[in-house]
Short mmCIF file of C-alpha atoms in Angstrom, two decimals:
data_model
loop_
_atom_site.label_atom_id
_atom_site.label_comp_id
_atom_site.label_asym_id
_atom_site.label_seq_id
_atom_site.Cartn_x
_atom_site.Cartn_y
_atom_site.Cartn_z
CA MET V 882 -6.28 -25.57 -0.21
CA ARG V 883 -9.20 -23.57 1.23
CA VAL V 884 -8.25 -19.89 0.97
CA VAL V 885 -10.28 -17.00 2.35
CA ILE V 886 -9.44 -13.74 0.59
CA LEU V 887 -10.03 -10.63 2.70
CA CYS V 888 -10.58 -7.55 0.56
CA GLY V 889 -12.59 -4.33 0.47
CA GLY V 890 -12.47 -2.97 4.00
CA GLU V 891 -12.81 0.54 5.35
CA SER V 892 -9.85 2.45 3.96
CA PRO V 893 -9.66 4.97 1.08
CA GLU V 894 -8.21 2.07 -0.91
CA ARG V 895 -11.44 0.05 -0.67
CA ASP V 896 -12.05 -0.11 -4.44
CA VAL V 897 -8.43 -1.06 -5.09
CA SER V 898 -8.69 -3.81 -2.50
CA LEU V 899 -11.87 -5.25 -4.04
CA ALA V 900 -10.20 -5.28 -7.46
CA SER V 901 -7.13 -6.98 -5.99
CA GLY V 902 -9.29 -9.58 -4.25
CA SER V 903 -11.15 -10.56 -7.41
CA SER V 904 -7.89 -10.79 -9.39
CA VAL V 905 -6.28 -12.94 -6.69
CA ALA V 906 -9.36 -15.19 -6.59
CA GLY V 907 -9.10 -15.86 -10.32
CA ALA V 908 -5.40 -16.73 -10.01
CA LEU V 909 -5.99 -19.08 -7.05
CA LEU V 910 -8.81 -20.86 -8.84
CA GLU V 911 -6.53 -21.31 -11.85
CA ARG V 912 -3.99 -22.95 -9.53
CA GLY V 913 -6.57 -25.39 -8.15
CA HIS V 914 -7.47 -23.77 -4.80
CA GLU V 915 -10.93 -23.40 -3.26
CA VAL V 916 -11.72 -19.73 -2.60
CA VAL V 917 -14.09 -17.65 -0.49
CA LEU V 918 -14.07 -13.91 -1.18
CA VAL V 919 -14.91 -11.83 1.92
CA ASP V 920 -15.37 -8.09 2.44
CA PRO V 921 -15.60 -7.62 6.24
CA ALA V 922 -16.96 -4.07 5.85
CA ALA V 923 -19.86 -5.02 3.56
CA ALA V 924 -23.43 -5.46 4.77
CA GLU V 925 -23.20 -9.03 3.40
CA PRO V 926 -19.52 -9.88 4.02
CA VAL V 927 -19.28 -13.05 1.90
CA LEU V 928 -19.01 -11.71 -1.64
CA ALA V 929 -18.57 -15.10 -3.30
CA GLY V 930 -17.83 -18.68 -2.43
CA PRO V 931 -16.93 -21.27 -1.90
CA LEU V 932 -15.62 -21.04 -5.45
CA ARG V 933 -13.89 -24.00 -7.04
CA PRO V 934 -11.63 -24.29 -10.09
CA GLY V 935 -13.66 -23.52 -13.20
CA ASP V 936 -16.01 -21.07 -11.43
CA ALA V 937 -16.22 -17.46 -12.64
CA VAL V 938 -15.20 -14.49 -10.48
CA HIS V 939 -16.91 -11.10 -10.61
CA ALA V 940 -14.35 -8.41 -11.49
CA PHE V 941 -14.37 -5.12 -9.56
CA GLU V 942 -13.28 -1.81 -11.08
CA VAL V 943 -11.45 1.01 -9.29
CA GLY V 944 -13.42 4.26 -9.16
CA LYS V 945 -11.94 7.68 -9.82
CA GLU V 946 -12.33 8.81 -6.20
CA PRO V 947 -11.83 7.01 -2.86
CA PRO V 948 -14.79 6.66 -0.44
CA SER V 949 -15.88 9.76 1.47
CA LEU V 950 -14.97 10.23 5.13
CA ALA V 951 -18.60 9.56 6.15
CA ASP V 952 -18.66 6.31 4.17
CA ARG V 953 -15.38 5.25 5.77
CA HIS V 954 -16.77 5.70 9.28
CA ARG V 955 -19.77 3.53 8.40
CA LEU V 956 -17.57 0.86 6.82
CA ARG V 957 -15.22 0.86 9.81
CA GLU V 958 -18.08 0.11 12.21
CA ARG V 959 -19.17 -2.87 10.09
CA MET V 960 -15.61 -4.15 9.77
CA HIS V 961 -14.99 -3.95 13.52
CA THR V 962 -18.17 -5.92 14.20
CA ALA V 963 -17.39 -8.54 11.56
CA LEU V 964 -13.82 -9.17 12.72
CA THR V 965 -14.48 -9.31 16.46
CA GLY V 966 -17.20 -11.95 16.42
CA GLY V 967 -19.82 -13.70 14.33
CA PRO V 968 -19.66 -15.72 11.11
CA VAL V 969 -16.73 -13.87 9.49
CA LEU V 970 -14.43 -14.67 12.40
CA GLU V 971 -15.55 -18.30 12.32
CA LEU V 972 -14.93 -18.39 8.56
CA LEU V 973 -11.38 -17.13 9.11
CA ARG V 974 -10.71 -19.70 11.83
CA ASP V 975 -11.77 -22.50 9.47
CA ALA V 976 -9.54 -21.32 6.61
CA GLU V 977 -6.35 -23.14 5.75
CA LEU V 978 -4.94 -19.78 4.69
CA VAL V 979 -6.15 -16.16 4.70
CA PHE V 980 -4.94 -14.18 1.70
CA LEU V 981 -4.80 -10.52 2.72
CA ALA V 982 -5.75 -8.13 -0.06
CA LEU V 983 -6.89 -5.45 2.41
CA HIS V 984 -4.89 -2.40 1.32
CA GLY V 985 -4.68 0.53 3.70
CA GLY V 986 -6.36 1.06 7.06
CA TRP V 987 -6.82 -1.97 9.30
CA GLY V 988 -5.56 -4.27 6.57
CA GLU V 989 -2.13 -2.69 6.32
CA ASP V 990 -1.52 -1.10 9.73
CA GLY V 991 -1.25 -4.42 11.61
CA HIS V 992 -4.76 -4.66 13.11
CA VAL V 993 -5.99 -7.60 11.04
CA GLN V 994 -2.60 -9.31 11.22
CA ALA V 995 -2.67 -9.13 15.04
CA LEU V 996 -6.17 -10.60 15.11
CA LEU V 997 -5.13 -13.52 12.90
CA GLU V 998 -1.95 -14.06 14.91
CA MET V 999 -3.99 -14.31 18.13
CA ALA V 1000 -6.38 -16.75 16.45
CA GLY V 1001 -3.51 -18.86 15.14
CA VAL V 1002 -4.64 -18.50 11.51
CA PRO V 1003 -1.93 -18.47 8.79
CA PHE V 1004 -2.04 -15.47 6.46
CA THR V 1005 -0.08 -13.94 3.61
CA GLY V 1006 2.32 -11.04 3.94
CA ALA V 1007 4.16 -9.48 6.86
CA GLY V 1008 3.20 -9.80 10.51
CA SER V 1009 1.50 -7.19 12.67
CA ALA V 1010 4.68 -5.58 14.04
CA ALA V 1011 6.25 -5.05 10.61
CA CYS V 1012 3.01 -3.70 9.15
CA ALA V 1013 2.63 -1.22 12.02
CA ALA V 1014 6.25 -0.12 11.61
CA ALA V 1015 5.82 0.57 7.89
CA TRP V 1016 2.36 2.15 8.11
CA HIS V 1017 3.34 5.31 10.02
CA LYS V 1018 5.60 7.09 7.53
CA GLY V 1019 7.17 9.32 10.17
CA ARG V 1020 8.28 6.48 12.42
CA ALA V 1021 9.28 4.35 9.44
CA GLN V 1022 11.58 7.13 8.23
CA ALA V 1023 13.55 7.03 11.47
CA VAL V 1024 13.99 3.24 11.22
CA LEU V 1025 14.99 3.38 7.56
CA GLY V 1026 17.44 6.24 8.05
CA ALA V 1027 19.13 4.38 10.91
CA ALA V 1028 19.44 1.31 8.64
CA GLY V 1029 21.23 3.30 5.95
CA VAL V 1030 18.30 3.67 3.54
CA PRO V 1031 18.40 7.16 1.96
CA VAL V 1032 15.41 9.25 3.10
CA ALA V 1033 14.46 12.90 2.71
CA GLU V 1034 13.79 15.19 5.67
CA ARG V 1035 10.25 14.90 7.03
CA VAL V 1036 8.34 16.83 9.67
CA LEU V 1037 4.90 16.25 11.19
CA TRP V 1038 2.03 18.63 11.86
CA PRO V 1039 -0.12 16.94 14.54
CA SER V 1040 -3.89 17.28 14.35
CA GLY V 1041 -4.07 19.08 17.71
CA GLU V 1042 -1.89 22.02 16.65
CA SER V 1043 -3.63 24.95 14.96
CA GLU V 1044 -0.44 26.94 14.34
CA VAL V 1045 2.04 25.93 11.65
CA PRO V 1046 4.95 24.19 13.44
CA ARG V 1047 8.28 25.97 13.08
CA ASP V 1048 10.00 23.11 11.19
CA VAL V 1049 7.06 22.88 8.77
CA ARG V 1050 7.21 26.61 8.10
CA ARG V 1051 10.96 26.35 7.46
CA LEU V 1052 10.47 23.64 4.82
CA VAL V 1053 7.73 25.55 2.99
CA GLU V 1054 9.75 28.76 2.96
CA ALA V 1055 12.73 26.85 1.46
CA GLY V 1056 10.76 25.65 -1.58
CA PRO V 1057 7.84 23.50 -2.72
CA VAL V 1058 6.85 20.61 -0.44
CA VAL V 1059 4.69 17.50 -0.58
CA ALA V 1060 2.04 17.22 2.12
CA LYS V 1061 0.12 14.01 2.83
CA PRO V 1062 -1.40 11.99 5.68
CA VAL V 1063 1.28 10.27 7.74
CA ALA V 1064 -0.68 7.00 7.62
CA ASP V 1065 -2.52 6.24 4.38
CA GLY V 1066 -1.91 4.50 1.09
CA SER V 1067 -2.50 4.74 -2.66
CA SER V 1068 -1.28 8.35 -2.55
CA VAL V 1069 -4.64 9.47 -1.13
CA ALA V 1070 -4.75 13.20 -0.27
CA VAL V 1071 -1.20 13.80 -1.53
CA HIS V 1072 -0.57 17.44 -2.52
CA ARG V 1073 2.28 19.53 -3.84
CA VAL V 1074 2.23 22.77 -1.86
CA ASP V 1075 3.99 26.04 -2.71
CA SER V 1076 2.77 28.38 0.05
CA LEU V 1077 1.69 28.45 3.68
CA PRO V 1078 -1.98 29.28 2.86
CA GLU V 1079 -2.10 26.24 0.55
CA LEU V 1080 -0.58 24.10 3.28
CA ALA V 1081 -3.16 25.29 5.81
CA ARG V 1082 -5.97 24.11 3.52
CA VAL V 1083 -4.36 20.67 3.11
CA ALA V 1084 -3.75 20.42 6.86
CA ALA V 1085 -7.41 21.17 7.58
CA GLU V 1086 -8.45 18.35 5.23
CA VAL V 1087 -6.11 15.81 6.84
CA HIS V 1088 -6.78 16.93 10.40
CA ALA V 1089 -10.54 16.59 9.79
CA GLY V 1090 -9.90 12.89 9.55
CA ALA V 1091 -8.02 12.99 12.87
CA GLY V 1092 -4.73 12.35 11.11
CA GLU V 1093 -1.25 13.81 11.29
CA LEU V 1094 0.09 15.71 8.30
CA LEU V 1095 3.52 14.75 6.97
CA VAL V 1096 5.49 17.43 5.13
CA GLU V 1097 8.65 16.79 3.08
CA PRO V 1098 10.58 18.67 0.37
CA PHE V 1099 9.26 18.17 -3.16
CA LEU V 1100 11.74 15.96 -5.04
CA PRO V 1101 11.82 16.96 -8.73
CA GLY V 1102 13.59 13.89 -10.13
CA ARG V 1103 12.63 10.51 -11.56
CA GLU V 1104 10.35 8.08 -9.70
CA PHE V 1105 11.02 4.37 -9.19
CA THR V 1106 9.56 1.45 -7.27
CA VAL V 1107 11.05 -1.92 -6.33
CA ALA V 1108 9.09 -4.96 -5.19
CA VAL V 1109 10.57 -7.57 -2.88
CA VAL V 1110 9.08 -11.07 -2.73
CA GLY V 1111 10.62 -13.21 -0.01
CA ASP V 1112 14.34 -12.48 -0.22
CA ARG V 1113 14.34 -11.40 -3.87
CA ALA V 1114 14.22 -7.85 -5.24
CA LEU V 1115 12.34 -7.81 -8.54
CA PRO V 1116 13.26 -5.63 -11.55
CA VAL V 1117 13.06 -1.87 -11.01
CA ILE V 1118 10.01 -0.04 -12.38
CA GLU V 1119 10.23 3.60 -13.49
CA ILE V 1120 7.03 5.63 -13.25
CA GLU V 1121 6.95 8.27 -15.97
CA LEU V 1122 4.32 10.78 -14.92
CA THR V 1123 2.05 13.03 -16.92
CA THR V 1124 1.04 14.72 -13.64
CA PRO V 1125 3.21 16.42 -10.97
CA LEU V 1126 2.58 13.61 -8.46
CA PHE V 1127 1.76 9.91 -8.61
CA ASP V 1128 -1.57 10.43 -6.84
CA TYR V 1129 -4.69 8.22 -6.56
CA ALA V 1130 -6.03 9.14 -10.00
CA ALA V 1131 -2.64 8.68 -11.66
CA LYS V 1132 -2.29 5.21 -10.15
CA TYR V 1133 -5.62 3.75 -11.18
CA GLN V 1134 -6.86 5.58 -14.27
CA PRO V 1135 -5.52 4.51 -17.68
CA GLY V 1136 -3.08 6.85 -19.39
CA ALA V 1137 -2.11 8.94 -16.38
CA ALA V 1138 1.34 7.35 -16.03
CA ASN V 1139 3.71 5.26 -18.12
CA GLU V 1140 5.22 2.44 -16.06
CA VAL V 1141 8.39 0.95 -17.52
CA CYS V 1142 9.72 -2.43 -16.37
CA PRO V 1143 12.57 -3.01 -16.30
CA ALA V 1144 13.48 0.66 -15.92
CA ARG V 1145 15.79 2.05 -18.61
CA ILE V 1146 18.58 2.98 -16.20
CA PRO V 1147 22.24 1.99 -15.71
CA ASP V 1148 22.81 -1.35 -14.01
CA ALA V 1149 24.60 0.38 -11.14
CA LEU V 1150 21.53 2.51 -10.32
CA ALA V 1151 19.21 -0.50 -10.63
CA SER V 1152 21.40 -2.44 -8.18
CA ARG V 1153 21.43 0.48 -5.73
CA LEU V 1154 17.64 0.70 -5.79
CA GLN V 1155 17.21 -3.06 -5.35
CA GLU V 1156 19.70 -3.14 -2.48
CA ALA V 1157 17.94 -0.20 -0.80
CA ALA V 1158 14.56 -1.93 -1.18
CA LEU V 1159 15.91 -5.14 0.38
CA ARG V 1160 17.48 -3.15 3.21
CA ALA V 1161 14.20 -1.31 3.84
CA HIS V 1162 12.21 -4.58 3.71
CA ARG V 1163 14.42 -6.15 6.37
CA ALA V 1164 14.88 -3.05 8.54
CA LEU V 1165 11.12 -2.79 9.12
CA GLY V 1166 10.89 -6.46 10.10
CA PHE V 1167 9.66 -8.01 6.84
CA GLY V 1168 10.98 -11.54 6.75
CA GLY V 1169 11.62 -14.03 3.99
CA ASP V 1170 7.94 -15.07 4.16
CA ALA V 1171 6.65 -11.58 3.31
CA TYR V 1172 6.53 -9.26 0.32
CA SER V 1173 6.64 -5.49 -0.05
CA ARG V 1174 7.07 -2.63 -2.50
CA THR V 1175 9.37 0.32 -1.80
CA ASP V 1176 8.89 3.64 -3.56
CA PHE V 1177 11.69 6.07 -4.42
CA ARG V 1178 11.93 9.55 -5.92
CA CYS V 1179 15.14 11.32 -6.93
CA ASP V 1180 16.23 14.73 -5.74
CA ALA V 1181 17.59 17.50 -7.97
CA ALA V 1182 21.02 15.84 -8.00
CA GLY V 1183 19.53 12.52 -9.16
CA GLU V 1184 19.95 10.77 -5.81
CA PRO V 1185 17.07 8.37 -5.02
CA MET V 1186 15.26 8.88 -1.71
CA CYS V 1187 12.95 6.32 -0.15
CA LEU V 1188 9.36 7.58 0.17
CA GLU V 1189 7.69 4.58 1.82
CA VAL V 1190 7.47 0.80 2.11
CA ASN V 1191 4.11 -0.78 1.23
CA ALA V 1192 3.24 -3.84 3.31
CA LEU V 1193 0.35 -5.03 1.11
CA PRO V 1194 0.91 -3.52 -2.35
CA GLY V 1195 -1.88 -3.61 -4.89
CA LEU V 1196 -2.61 -6.75 -6.89
CA THR V 1197 -5.01 -5.35 -9.46
CA ALA V 1198 -4.43 -5.83 -13.18
CA MET V 1199 -2.93 -2.30 -13.27
CA SER V 1200 -0.82 -2.64 -10.12
CA LEU V 1201 2.94 -2.32 -9.94
CA LEU V 1202 3.73 -5.60 -8.13
CA PRO V 1203 2.30 -7.78 -10.94
CA LEU V 1204 4.19 -5.62 -13.44
CA ALA V 1205 7.42 -6.28 -11.53
CA GLY V 1206 6.58 -9.97 -11.46
CA GLY V 1207 6.21 -9.89 -15.22
CA GLY V 1208 9.68 -8.35 -15.41
CA ALA V 1209 10.94 -11.45 -13.61
CA ASP V 1210 9.09 -13.68 -16.13
CA TRP V 1211 6.36 -14.59 -13.64
CA THR V 1212 2.76 -14.77 -14.79
CA TYR V 1213 0.14 -13.27 -12.50
CA PRO V 1214 -0.89 -16.73 -11.17
CA ASP V 1215 2.84 -17.48 -10.61
CA LEU V 1216 3.14 -14.38 -8.42
CA VAL V 1217 0.02 -15.19 -6.39
CA GLN V 1218 1.14 -18.80 -5.88
CA ARG V 1219 4.57 -17.61 -4.74
CA ILE V 1220 2.91 -15.40 -2.12
CA VAL V 1221 0.88 -18.42 -0.95
CA ASP V 1222 3.99 -20.60 -0.83
CA LEU V 1223 5.85 -18.01 1.29
CA ALA V 1224 2.99 -17.98 3.80
CA THR V 1225 2.68 -21.76 4.01
CA GLY V 1226 6.37 -22.61 4.03
#
């Protein structure tokens, strides 16, 4: 099968996406597919290909910091041009399948999915509506809460408001909070905040990027994540942190976190987390042809609360989805092939 892998892109997760794309390419080649690796935000979008089984793939490494805001604006302009006309769009139309490894931004908020849907091109992962529903953490919370998925209280501070909203002030005065962009991934710009002056500095950073700030109580308990592939919840992973938060550096730099799969927890708790992940997956519109990863953190009483649902979780060598696949006795190529099989029926 001719597979075009879209990776890179214009989001803060660009490096992660490039690393995912190269890993996926290696797995697809091992399974006998023909591969073209494309970064629609690069000056030369075709990174490699067509590659055939036996060819080598250049491996990308994840840097310690995401791209700057200025770099992201430049990358976004290139990506818009590449995906709305020209050779990249023609390359996508000729593909038998597009494998989406575009984490964050246009790749995860439904933009690219909508484009491929309109062009009639099959692609991996959830459709545009489900991706859009999961991407905005504030709106997703309302959907998940209504579906019976446990969620913590969240309030938004819009970019157009200079004064601290009353509900935000109330949360900060009640105890430490976590503040982060309402629409971003890989825990970019996630902060624990203990005072209103600290929160104002974080808000200025997020608002500079024209984004809304999401504020929620800091949950001091254990952290878990559950991947869903098709209709199956994979083994629970516990993330044992050496830092207060599972931020960008903790996710992608060796030694910052200990990820245990399967988690060393009672069977009853593991079942609750898996059931909640399946419920969240379905509530946001992810079907049996999609995959996702749902993150949880426990409150002071040990009750797990859903933090977010990831529509295109990372597929790097250090990522959590491949670790969960290993817990189900899948090799990395097994996992990638299963994702392909879900997309192609």
